Amino acid sequence: MRSSLSAFEDNPMNQVSYRYQSGNTSAFLACALALAIFLAMAAPAHAQFTLVKISTDSFHNSSSQHKTEVEPDTYSWGSTMVAAYQVARVDQGGGADLGFSTSTDGGKTWSFGYLPGLTVNYKHGTYSAASDASVVYDAKHGVWLISSLPIGNSGVNVAVSRSKDGLHWDNPIAVDSSGGDDKNWITCDNNAKSRFYGNCYTEWDSGTVFMSTSTDGGLTWGPAKTSADQAGGLGAEPLVQPNGQVVVPFLGNNMQAFTSTDGGVSWGSSFTIANVNTFQGVSSLRSVGLPLPSTGIDKSGKLYVVWSDCSFRSGCSTNDLVMSTSTNGTKWTAPARIPIDGLKSTVDHFIPGLGVDRATSGKTAHLTSTYYYYPQADCTDSTCEIHVGFTTSSNGGKTWTAGKDVGAGPMKISWLPASQNGPMLADYLSSSYVNGKAFGVFMVAKAPSGGLFNEAAYTTKQPLEASADEPRFSSRGEKRIPNVHSDRPFSRTQGERETPAPPSSDLKK
């Protein structure tokens, strides 16, 4: 299925065309400046964005919570950007199918559809549900790939769907059928000078983090392999450097990684990037305090890993986004706080979606991270207000803009579909640069009506960027507070479960 956005009856937008530095001249001016900066960073500012709905749940199967979409990933190549996500969330695991939204004109217009042959709900699939979409482009073979977790009577497995144009998708190809898989991700070696150019790597975890390699554009996949020490963890997001080295950051006991220098033939032992502490809070929102990594890479091969962390806050009172970087994949910088707002703010930042402009590098690398946030970290299910914010850097993360709200909230937790781990927006989020412009894809929930939810994938008409004269902020000199600890241990799994297939008469044709 592929539909134009003009098909939306409830949102007839059709195909949308559409260091901070200052001198001190007196003590008075210094105090005034300090106060202005504090107020500017007290909470994310509200920017002027037009939200664009890029898909909708049109399924009718009885196993799903309808008019829901959750957990997006994105990738861009040239003028094309593809987003993928779960559609019609099933409370015990996955969605009725995975959806995709594709723009071939740099984010100006979008088309959407569902992956065929994956679930019983659409075009002769065999699984009851599907989860955890991850998308990438394989430049050597000219093919888009969406990795997924098909869920059925055989358990939870890993598969890949292929497309030449990001609009028309083939039936899925099995990667792993062991039945206990979770948290898959996919990447490809798009470095033409790499001796492993065209290799694609799919990751998943089943207690242990596994990797599989394809050398033919995702048509076939090699055996599951682990790191030399059989590292355990979840949420890995692998990256490939220009020399072909694959680096696999993941959440283990802390933020960890392992590498391969031989095109996935073998994998080294895991090592620690940084310790992790998170504020869990009291709300039941799924993954609000789960510090899964969001990763990116620039043109030079510099690696960036962002996650939510409370180590800069007294008493671990709320989460900031923090970032660590590496040029060689094995030595990483100490985590630095992304100064979205001030250290005395009450804002809780979680589920980051980092985007890195792969045409930029080093000291002039362009970075953007979207994220969800609560204005008050200590809120409860009845008082929490969920917003979507973003921050951007044009100097490789040396300085950042203050957090901006894209206008997607406030959302209430009661507006979200249930999952086995709490009301759900996502376990991860994503942003991508297309033609030098950053766009995020995120879920927007509105008040349910008529017995149905009202949640779908959105982006913005305007790219996520800052004006040239907008203040930038640095966290240079800030240190993690010694002996800060999470308010309680973060979850070690967010695994999906097998779900029985619904009656065939109840499916979308």
Coordinates of C-alpha atoms in Angstrom, one line a residue, residues 28-437:
F28 CA 25.2 45.8 36.6
L29 CA 25.4 44.6 33.0
A30 CA 27.1 41.4 34.1
C31 CA 24.2 40.6 36.5
A32 CA 21.6 41.6 33.9
L33 CA 23.3 39.3 31.4
A34 CA 23.5 36.4 33.8
L35 CA 19.8 36.8 34.7
A36 CA 18.8 36.9 31.0
I37 CA 20.7 33.7 30.2
F38 CA 19.2 32.0 33.2
L39 CA 15.7 32.9 32.2
A40 CA 16.4 31.9 28.6
M41 CA 17.5 28.5 29.7
A42 CA 14.9 27.9 32.4
A43 CA 12.6 26.0 30.1
P44 CA 12.5 25.2 26.3
A45 CA 11.2 28.1 24.3
H46 CA 8.3 27.7 21.9
A47 CA 9.4 28.0 18.3
Q48 CA 7.0 28.6 15.4
F49 CA 6.6 25.3 13.6
T50 CA 3.8 23.8 11.4
L51 CA 3.3 20.2 12.3
V52 CA 2.8 17.8 9.4
K53 CA 1.0 14.5 9.9
I54 CA 2.8 11.9 7.7
S55 CA 0.7 8.7 8.2
T56 CA -2.3 7.2 9.9
D57 CA -3.5 3.9 11.3
S58 CA -6.3 2.5 9.0
F59 CA -6.3 -1.0 10.3
H60 CA -9.3 -2.6 12.0
N61 CA -8.0 -5.8 13.6
S62 CA -9.4 -6.6 17.1
S63 CA -5.9 -7.2 18.7
S64 CA -4.8 -3.6 18.3
Q65 CA -5.4 -0.2 20.0
H66 CA -6.4 1.8 17.0
K67 CA -5.4 5.2 15.7
T68 CA -2.0 4.7 17.2
E69 CA 1.5 4.8 15.9
V70 CA 4.7 4.6 18.0
E71 CA 8.5 4.4 17.9
P72 CA 9.9 5.9 14.7
D73 CA 13.3 5.6 13.0
T74 CA 14.5 7.7 10.1
Y75 CA 17.3 7.7 7.5
S76 CA 18.2 10.0 4.6
W77 CA 20.1 9.6 1.3
G78 CA 20.3 12.4 -1.2
S79 CA 16.8 14.1 -1.3
T80 CA 15.0 11.1 0.1
M81 CA 14.1 10.5 3.7
V82 CA 12.4 7.4 5.0
A83 CA 10.7 7.0 8.3
A84 CA 9.4 3.7 9.7
Y85 CA 7.4 2.9 12.8
Q86 CA 4.8 0.6 14.4
V87 CA 1.2 1.0 13.4
A88 CA -1.8 0.0 15.5
R89 CA 0.0 -0.9 18.8
V90 CA -0.8 -4.3 20.3
D91 CA -0.6 -4.0 24.1
Q92 CA 1.4 -7.2 24.5
G93 CA 3.9 -6.5 21.8
G94 CA 4.4 -4.7 18.4
G95 CA 1.8 -3.3 16.1
A96 CA -0.6 -4.6 13.5
D97 CA 2.2 -3.9 10.9
L98 CA 5.1 -1.5 10.4
G99 CA 4.4 1.6 8.4
F100 CA 6.7 3.8 6.4
S101 CA 6.6 7.5 5.3
T102 CA 8.8 8.7 2.5
S103 CA 9.8 12.1 1.2
T104 CA 11.7 12.2 -2.1
D105 CA 11.9 16.0 -2.3
G106 CA 13.8 16.9 0.9
G107 CA 10.9 16.8 3.3
K108 CA 8.5 19.0 1.3
T109 CA 5.9 16.2 0.6
W110 CA 5.3 12.8 2.0
S111 CA 3.7 9.5 1.0
F112 CA 3.0 6.6 3.4
G113 CA 2.1 2.9 3.5
Y114 CA 2.6 -0.4 5.2
L115 CA 5.2 -3.2 4.8
P116 CA 3.7 -6.1 2.8
G117 CA 4.0 -9.8 3.6
L118 CA 5.1 -9.1 7.2
T119 CA 1.9 -9.7 9.3
V120 CA -1.4 -11.3 8.7
N121 CA -3.0 -7.9 8.8
Y122 CA -1.6 -6.8 5.4
K123 CA -0.8 -8.5 2.1
H124 CA -0.4 -12.1 3.1
G125 CA 2.0 -11.9 6.0
T126 CA 2.3 -14.7 8.4
Y127 CA 3.1 -13.0 11.7
S128 CA 0.6 -11.6 14.1
A129 CA 2.4 -8.4 14.8
A130 CA 5.7 -6.5 14.1
S131 CA 7.9 -4.2 16.1
D132 CA 11.1 -2.1 16.3
A133 CA 11.5 -0.6 12.8
S134 CA 15.0 0.5 11.8
V135 CA 15.8 2.0 8.4
V136 CA 19.0 2.5 6.3
Y137 CA 20.1 2.9 2.7
D138 CA 22.7 0.7 1.1
A139 CA 24.4 2.9 -1.5
K140 CA 26.4 0.2 -3.2
H141 CA 23.4 -1.9 -4.0
G142 CA 20.9 1.0 -4.4
V143 CA 18.4 -0.4 -1.9
W144 CA 16.5 0.8 1.2
L145 CA 16.3 -1.6 4.1
I146 CA 13.9 -1.7 7.0
S147 CA 14.8 -4.1 9.8
S148 CA 11.9 -5.4 12.0
L149 CA 10.9 -7.8 14.7
P150 CA 8.2 -10.1 13.4
I151 CA 6.1 -11.5 16.3
G152 CA 4.1 -14.7 16.1
N153 CA 3.7 -18.3 17.4
S154 CA 7.4 -19.0 16.8
G155 CA 8.4 -16.1 19.1
V156 CA 10.1 -12.8 18.2
N157 CA 12.5 -13.0 15.2
V158 CA 14.4 -10.6 13.0
A159 CA 13.6 -9.8 9.3
V160 CA 14.5 -7.2 6.7
S161 CA 12.3 -5.6 4.0
R162 CA 13.9 -4.2 0.8
S163 CA 12.9 -1.3 -1.5
K164 CA 14.6 0.3 -4.5
D165 CA 12.8 3.6 -4.1
G166 CA 11.7 3.8 -0.5
L167 CA 8.1 3.6 -1.7
H168 CA 7.5 0.0 -3.0
W169 CA 8.6 -2.7 -0.6
D170 CA 9.3 -6.5 -1.1
N171 CA 8.2 -9.2 1.3
P172 CA 10.5 -9.6 4.3
I173 CA 13.7 -11.7 4.3
A174 CA 14.5 -13.7 7.5
V175 CA 17.7 -12.8 9.3
D176 CA 17.2 -14.7 12.6
S177 CA 14.5 -17.2 13.6
S178 CA 15.6 -18.2 17.1
G179 CA 12.4 -16.8 18.6
G180 CA 13.7 -14.7 21.5
D181 CA 15.0 -11.5 19.8
D182 CA 14.6 -7.9 20.7
K183 CA 15.9 -4.4 20.0
N184 CA 17.2 -4.8 16.4
W185 CA 19.0 -2.1 14.4
I186 CA 20.6 -1.9 11.0
T187 CA 23.4 0.0 9.3
C188 CA 25.4 -0.2 6.1
D189 CA 28.9 0.6 5.0
N190 CA 28.3 3.5 2.5
N191 CA 32.0 4.5 2.3
A192 CA 33.1 3.9 -1.3
K193 CA 36.8 3.6 -0.4
S194 CA 36.2 1.0 2.4
R195 CA 37.2 -2.5 1.5
F196 CA 33.9 -3.6 3.0
Y197 CA 31.8 -1.1 1.0
G198 CA 28.3 -2.5 0.6
N199 CA 28.3 -4.6 3.7
C200 CA 25.2 -4.2 5.9
Y201 CA 25.0 -5.1 9.5
T202 CA 21.9 -6.0 11.5
E203 CA 22.0 -6.1 15.3
W204 CA 19.6 -7.6 17.9
D205 CA 19.8 -8.8 21.4
S206 CA 18.6 -11.9 23.2
G207 CA 20.3 -11.4 26.5
T208 CA 23.5 -11.3 24.4
V209 CA 24.0 -8.7 21.7
F210 CA 24.2 -10.4 18.2
M211 CA 25.3 -9.2 14.8
S212 CA 24.7 -10.6 11.3
T213 CA 26.3 -9.4 8.0
S214 CA 24.9 -9.1 4.5
T215 CA 27.1 -8.5 1.4
D216 CA 24.4 -8.6 -1.3
G217 CA 22.0 -5.7 -0.4
G218 CA 20.1 -7.6 2.3
L219 CA 19.1 -10.6 0.1
T220 CA 21.0 -13.1 2.4
W221 CA 22.4 -12.8 5.9
G222 CA 25.3 -14.5 7.6
P223 CA 25.2 -16.4 10.9
A224 CA 24.6 -14.7 14.2
K225 CA 27.8 -13.7 15.9
T226 CA 28.6 -12.0 19.2
S227 CA 31.4 -10.0 20.7
A228 CA 34.5 -11.9 21.9
D229 CA 33.2 -11.7 25.5
Q230 CA 29.5 -12.4 24.5
A231 CA 28.5 -9.0 25.8
G232 CA 24.9 -8.7 27.2
G233 CA 22.8 -5.6 26.7
L234 CA 20.2 -3.9 24.6
G235 CA 19.5 -1.0 22.3
A236 CA 22.7 -1.1 20.2
E237 CA 22.9 1.3 17.3
P238 CA 26.0 0.3 15.1
L239 CA 27.9 2.7 13.0
V240 CA 30.5 2.2 10.2
Q241 CA 33.6 4.5 9.9
P242 CA 35.2 5.4 6.6
N243 CA 37.9 2.7 7.0
G244 CA 35.2 0.0 7.4
Q245 CA 35.5 -0.4 11.1
V246 CA 32.0 -1.2 12.7
V247 CA 31.4 0.3 16.1
V248 CA 28.5 -1.0 18.1
P249 CA 27.5 1.2 21.1
F250 CA 24.9 -0.4 23.4
L251 CA 23.4 -0.2 26.8
G252 CA 24.8 -2.9 29.1
N253 CA 25.6 -2.3 32.7
N254 CA 26.8 1.1 31.5
M255 CA 27.2 2.6 28.0
Q256 CA 29.4 0.1 26.2
A257 CA 30.6 -0.8 22.7
F258 CA 32.5 -3.4 20.7
T259 CA 34.0 -3.3 17.2
S260 CA 34.8 -5.3 14.1
T261 CA 37.7 -4.5 11.8
D262 CA 37.2 -7.3 9.3
G263 CA 33.8 -6.7 7.9
G264 CA 31.9 -8.6 10.6
V265 CA 33.8 -11.8 10.3
S266 CA 34.7 -11.4 14.0
W267 CA 33.9 -9.0 16.8
G268 CA 36.2 -7.8 19.6
S269 CA 35.5 -7.7 23.3
S270 CA 33.2 -5.0 24.7
F271 CA 34.5 -2.0 26.6
T272 CA 32.9 0.8 28.6
I273 CA 32.2 4.2 27.0
A274 CA 30.9 5.8 30.2
N275 CA 29.0 5.1 33.4
V276 CA 25.2 5.7 33.2
N277 CA 22.8 7.1 35.9
T278 CA 19.2 7.9 35.2
F279 CA 16.3 9.5 37.0
Q280 CA 13.3 7.2 36.7
G281 CA 10.7 9.3 38.3
V282 CA 7.2 8.1 39.3
S283 CA 5.3 8.2 36.0
S284 CA 4.5 4.9 34.3
L285 CA 5.4 6.1 30.8
R286 CA 7.4 3.4 29.0
S287 CA 11.1 4.2 28.6
V288 CA 11.0 7.6 30.4
G289 CA 14.1 6.6 32.3
L290 CA 15.6 4.1 29.9
P291 CA 19.0 5.5 28.7
L292 CA 19.2 3.7 25.3
P293 CA 21.9 5.3 23.1
S294 CA 21.1 7.4 20.0
T295 CA 24.1 7.5 17.6
G296 CA 25.4 9.4 14.6
I297 CA 28.6 9.8 12.5
D298 CA 30.0 12.7 10.5
K299 CA 31.9 12.8 7.3
S300 CA 35.3 12.3 8.9
G301 CA 34.1 9.2 10.8
K302 CA 33.8 10.9 14.2
L303 CA 31.2 9.1 16.3
Y304 CA 28.6 10.6 18.5
V305 CA 26.5 8.9 21.2
V306 CA 23.7 10.6 23.1
W307 CA 21.6 9.3 26.0
S308 CA 19.6 10.6 29.0
D309 CA 21.5 10.9 32.3
C310 CA 21.1 12.5 35.7
S311 CA 24.8 12.6 36.7
F312 CA 25.0 16.4 36.4
R313 CA 22.1 17.0 38.8
S314 CA 22.2 17.1 42.6
G315 CA 20.4 14.1 43.9
C316 CA 19.9 12.7 40.4
S317 CA 16.8 14.9 40.3
T318 CA 16.2 14.9 36.6
N319 CA 17.7 13.8 33.3
D320 CA 19.8 15.9 30.8
L321 CA 20.9 14.6 27.5
V322 CA 24.6 13.9 27.5
M323 CA 27.0 13.2 24.7
S324 CA 30.3 11.3 24.3
T325 CA 32.4 11.3 21.1
S326 CA 35.2 9.2 19.5
T327 CA 37.4 9.5 16.4
N328 CA 38.7 5.9 16.5
G329 CA 35.8 4.0 18.1
T330 CA 37.7 2.8 21.1
K331 CA 38.7 6.0 23.0
W332 CA 35.7 8.1 24.0
T333 CA 35.4 11.6 25.6
A334 CA 33.9 12.0 29.1
P335 CA 30.2 12.6 28.7
A336 CA 29.3 16.3 28.4
R337 CA 25.9 17.7 29.2
I338 CA 24.0 19.2 26.3
P339 CA 22.9 22.5 27.8
I340 CA 19.3 22.4 26.6
D341 CA 18.4 24.4 29.7
G342 CA 20.0 25.4 33.0
L343 CA 21.2 23.1 35.7
K344 CA 18.5 24.4 38.1
S345 CA 15.7 23.7 35.7
T346 CA 13.1 21.0 36.5
V347 CA 12.8 19.7 32.9
D348 CA 13.3 16.0 32.5
H349 CA 14.7 15.1 29.0
F350 CA 14.3 11.6 27.7
I351 CA 14.3 9.4 24.5
P352 CA 16.8 11.4 22.4
G353 CA 16.9 11.2 18.6
L354 CA 20.3 12.4 17.3
G355 CA 20.8 13.5 13.8
V356 CA 24.2 14.2 12.3
D357 CA 24.8 15.9 8.9
R358 CA 27.1 13.4 7.1
A359 CA 28.3 16.2 4.8
T360 CA 29.9 18.0 7.7
S361 CA 32.6 17.0 10.1
G362 CA 34.7 17.8 13.1
K363 CA 34.6 21.4 14.4
T364 CA 32.0 22.4 11.9
A365 CA 29.8 19.2 12.2
H366 CA 26.1 20.0 12.3
L367 CA 24.1 18.1 15.0
T368 CA 20.5 18.1 16.0
S369 CA 18.7 16.1 18.7
T370 CA 15.0 15.8 19.2
Y371 CA 13.7 14.5 22.5
Y372 CA 10.6 14.2 24.6
Y373 CA 10.4 16.1 27.9
Y374 CA 8.4 16.8 31.0
P375 CA 8.5 20.4 32.2
Q376 CA 8.3 19.0 35.8
A377 CA 10.5 15.9 36.4
D378 CA 8.6 14.9 39.5
C379 CA 5.2 14.7 37.8
T380 CA 2.7 11.8 38.1
D381 CA 0.6 10.0 35.5
S382 CA -2.2 12.5 36.2
T383 CA 0.0 15.6 36.1
C384 CA 2.7 14.8 33.5
E385 CA 2.7 16.9 30.3
I386 CA 4.7 15.4 27.4
H387 CA 6.3 17.8 24.9
V388 CA 8.7 17.4 22.0
G389 CA 11.8 19.6 21.9
F390 CA 15.0 19.9 19.9
T391 CA 18.5 21.5 20.2
T392 CA 21.1 22.0 17.5
S393 CA 24.8 22.6 17.2
S394 CA 26.9 23.9 14.2
N395 CA 30.3 23.3 15.8
G396 CA 30.4 19.5 16.5
G397 CA 28.7 19.9 19.9
K398 CA 30.9 22.6 21.4
T399 CA 27.9 24.8 21.8
W400 CA 24.2 24.3 21.5
T401 CA 21.0 26.3 21.2
A402 CA 18.6 26.4 24.1
G403 CA 15.9 23.8 23.9
K404 CA 12.9 24.6 21.7
D405 CA 9.5 23.2 21.7
V406 CA 8.1 22.2 18.3
G407 CA 4.5 22.6 19.4
A408 CA 3.5 19.0 19.7
G409 CA 2.2 19.1 23.3
P410 CA 1.2 19.1 26.0
M411 CA 0.3 15.4 25.7
K412 CA -1.2 13.4 28.5
I413 CA -0.1 9.9 29.4
S414 CA -3.7 8.8 29.3
W415 CA -3.8 9.5 25.6
L416 CA -1.2 6.9 24.9
P417 CA -1.7 3.2 24.0
A418 CA -0.8 0.5 26.5
S419 CA 2.2 -1.8 26.3
Q420 CA 3.5 -4.5 28.5
N421 CA 5.9 -2.0 30.0
G422 CA 3.6 1.0 30.4
P423 CA 1.9 3.7 28.2
M424 CA 4.0 4.0 25.0
L425 CA 5.4 6.7 22.8
A426 CA 8.7 4.9 22.0
D427 CA 11.8 3.3 23.2
Y428 CA 13.8 5.4 20.8
L429 CA 13.5 8.5 18.6
S430 CA 15.2 9.7 15.4
S431 CA 16.2 12.8 13.4
S432 CA 17.9 13.0 10.0
Y433 CA 19.6 15.6 7.8
V434 CA 18.3 15.8 4.2
N435 CA 20.0 18.2 1.8
G436 CA 21.6 19.8 4.8
K437 CA 18.3 20.4 6.7

